[in-house]
Each structure stands twice: as C-alpha cells, then as structure tokens.
CSV table of C-alpha atoms in Angstrom, one decimal:
chain,number,residue,atom,x,y,z
A,114,MET,CA,-3.3,-185.8,20.1
A,115,ASN,CA,-2.3,-189.3,21.1
A,116,GLY,CA,-5.3,-189.4,23.5
A,117,LEU,CA,-4.6,-186.0,25.1
A,118,ASN,CA,-7.6,-183.7,25.0
A,119,LEU,CA,-8.2,-180.1,26.0
A,120,GLY,CA,-10.3,-179.9,29.2
A,121,GLU,CA,-9.3,-183.3,30.6
A,122,LYS,CA,-7.4,-183.8,33.9
A,123,TYR,CA,-3.6,-183.7,33.7
A,124,PHE,CA,-1.4,-186.6,34.9
A,125,PRO,CA,2.4,-186.0,35.2
A,126,LEU,CA,3.6,-189.1,33.3
A,127,ILE,CA,2.3,-189.2,29.7
A,128,ASN,CA,3.0,-192.1,27.3
A,129,GLY,CA,6.2,-192.8,29.2
A,130,ASP,CA,7.5,-189.3,28.5
A,131,THR,CA,9.3,-187.7,31.4
A,132,LEU,CA,8.8,-184.2,32.7
A,133,HIS,CA,11.7,-181.8,31.9
A,134,ASN,CA,10.7,-178.4,33.3
A,135,ILE,CA,7.8,-176.5,34.9
A,136,ASP,CA,7.1,-172.8,34.3
A,137,THR,CA,4.6,-170.8,36.4
A,138,PHE,CA,4.8,-167.5,34.6
A,139,TYR,CA,1.3,-167.5,33.3
A,140,PRO,CA,-1.9,-165.5,34.3
A,141,ASN,CA,-4.5,-167.1,36.6
A,142,ASN,CA,-2.1,-169.6,38.0
A,143,HIS,CA,-1.7,-171.6,34.8
A,144,VAL,CA,1.4,-173.8,34.8
A,145,ASN,CA,3.3,-174.9,31.7
A,146,HIS,CA,4.7,-178.5,31.9
A,147,LYS,CA,7.5,-179.3,29.5
A,148,TYR,CA,8.5,-182.8,28.5
A,149,LYS,CA,11.7,-184.1,27.1
A,150,SER,CA,10.0,-185.1,23.8
A,151,GLY,CA,9.0,-181.5,23.1
A,152,LEU,CA,5.5,-181.8,24.4
A,153,GLU,CA,4.2,-178.9,26.5
A,154,LEU,CA,1.0,-178.8,28.4
A,155,LEU,CA,-0.6,-175.7,29.9
A,156,VAL,CA,-2.6,-176.6,32.9
A,157,ASP,CA,-5.0,-174.5,35.0
A,158,LYS,CA,-5.1,-174.4,38.8
A,159,GLU,CA,-7.7,-177.2,38.8
A,160,LEU,CA,-5.2,-179.4,36.8
A,161,TYR,CA,-7.2,-179.3,33.5
A,162,ILE,CA,-5.3,-179.2,30.2
A,163,LYS,CA,-5.8,-175.8,28.4
A,164,ARG,CA,-3.1,-176.1,25.8
A,165,ILE,CA,-1.2,-178.9,24.0
A,166,TRP,CA,1.9,-177.7,22.2
A,167,LEU,CA,4.2,-180.0,20.3
A,168,GLN,CA,7.7,-178.6,19.4
A,169,GLY,CA,11.0,-180.1,18.5
A,170,PRO,CA,11.1,-183.8,17.9
A,171,SER,CA,7.8,-184.7,19.7
A,172,ILE,CA,8.4,-188.3,18.8
A,173,GLY,CA,5.2,-190.3,18.4
A,174,TYR,CA,2.7,-187.4,18.9
A,175,ILE,CA,0.2,-187.0,16.1
A,176,THR,CA,-3.0,-185.0,15.7
A,177,SER,CA,-6.4,-186.8,15.4
A,178,LYS,CA,-6.3,-186.2,11.6
A,179,GLY,CA,-2.8,-187.6,11.2
A,180,VAL,CA,-0.4,-184.6,11.2
A,181,SER,CA,2.9,-184.6,13.0
A,182,ILE,CA,6.1,-182.6,13.3
A,183,GLY,CA,8.0,-182.8,10.0
A,184,ASN,CA,5.0,-183.1,7.8
A,185,ASN,CA,4.7,-180.8,4.8
A,186,ARG,CA,2.2,-177.8,5.0
A,187,SER,CA,0.3,-179.2,2.0
A,188,LYS,CA,-0.5,-182.3,4.1
A,189,VAL,CA,-2.0,-180.1,6.7
A,190,ILE,CA,-4.2,-178.4,4.2
A,191,ASP,CA,-5.2,-181.7,2.5
A,192,LEU,CA,-6.3,-183.1,5.9
A,193,TYR,CA,-7.8,-180.1,7.6
A,194,GLY,CA,-9.2,-178.2,4.6
A,195,LYS,CA,-8.8,-174.8,2.9
A,196,ASN,CA,-10.8,-172.8,5.5
A,197,PHE,CA,-7.8,-171.6,7.5
A,198,TYR,CA,-6.3,-168.3,8.6
A,199,MET,CA,-2.6,-167.4,8.2
A,200,ARG,CA,-0.4,-165.3,10.4
A,201,HIS,CA,3.3,-164.8,11.0
A,202,GLU,CA,5.1,-164.9,14.4
A,203,GLN,CA,8.6,-165.4,15.6
A,204,GLY,CA,9.8,-166.2,12.1
A,205,ALA,CA,7.2,-168.9,11.5
A,206,ASP,CA,4.4,-169.0,9.0
A,207,ILE,CA,1.3,-170.2,10.9
A,208,ILE,CA,-1.8,-171.7,9.5
A,209,GLY,CA,-4.7,-172.1,11.9
A,210,TYR,CA,-8.1,-173.6,12.1
A,211,ILE,CA,-10.9,-172.6,14.5
A,212,ASP,CA,-13.3,-175.1,15.9
A,213,ARG,CA,-16.3,-173.1,17.2
A,214,LYS,CA,-18.1,-176.2,18.4
A,215,ARG,CA,-15.3,-177.1,20.8
A,216,ASN,CA,-14.2,-173.4,21.4
A,217,SER,CA,-10.7,-174.3,20.4
A,218,LYS,CA,-8.1,-173.7,17.7
A,219,ILE,CA,-5.2,-175.6,16.2
A,220,GLU,CA,-2.2,-174.0,14.7
A,221,PHE,CA,0.6,-175.4,12.6
A,222,TRP,CA,3.8,-173.4,12.8
A,223,THR,CA,5.9,-173.9,9.6
A,224,SER,CA,9.3,-173.0,8.3
A,225,GLU,CA,10.0,-173.6,4.6
A,226,ASN,CA,6.6,-175.4,4.4
A,227,ILE,CA,7.6,-178.0,7.0
A,228,VAL,CA,5.6,-178.2,10.3
A,229,HIS,CA,8.0,-177.6,13.2
A,230,SER,CA,5.3,-176.9,15.9
A,231,ILE,CA,1.7,-177.7,16.6
A,232,ARG,CA,-0.4,-175.8,19.1
A,233,TYR,CA,-3.9,-176.8,20.2
A,234,ASP,CA,-5.6,-174.6,22.7
A,235,LYS,CA,-8.8,-173.1,24.0
A,236,ARG,CA,-9.8,-169.9,22.1
A,237,ASN,CA,-10.3,-167.9,25.3
A,238,LEU,CA,-7.4,-169.3,27.2
A,239,TYR,CA,-7.2,-166.8,30.1
C-alpha cells in the first residue's frame, strides 16, 4: 500500500503523515504506531512491519490493486477475485483473501457494502 510492505523496516515519518499515538499492548513487544491519516502499523521489536491497517480517512492510501477506503465491496471482489472468505466482527462484514505465497492476508472491513477499513498482515502474526 503506497509503497509500504510487510516485512520491511519501519521509519517514523511516512509520506509526510505525522505520528499520532503509540500503543505497546501487544505480545512479543510488538508496537502499534497510529498516524493522523488513519494509518496504523504494527512493528516488531526489530522494527519490521507486521501489519498495515487503514482506517478512517486514510487519505491517499491505496492497495496495490487499487482499493481504498470508501470503495464499494463489489470493486474489491472485481479486483481481488471471488476466492475469498467472509466473517463478521465488531459490526463489520469482512471479506478476506489469503496469500499463501507471501504468508499474508488482506481483509476489507465493510459496512453497508462500503470499505471503511483495510487490514494487511502476516498470517502468523505472533
């Protein structure tokens, strides 16, 4: 997403976005870095990115296949395909795709068929 990749080194300033908050309440010393745009990055103790999570406005962030916050769920399926799983959490309908080759998954959290959150992370995070 916008040049961010799982497994790469974390740098505090990303695309001019400013850091808003840091949470350290994760297992194995993982730290969650929250940015004002709605971007969140979960980073391990060696400073490698383990999760990329877009929420809220996330202005300017887009997946490699062209999905962003505010897109319709049908666009996600058109671009990512029909081989997805569905689940429901925290009031959201979630469609997800597993990438076994990269040992990762991407999930699109929707409400009323509109994407309001995108989460991309390692399958075995902790």
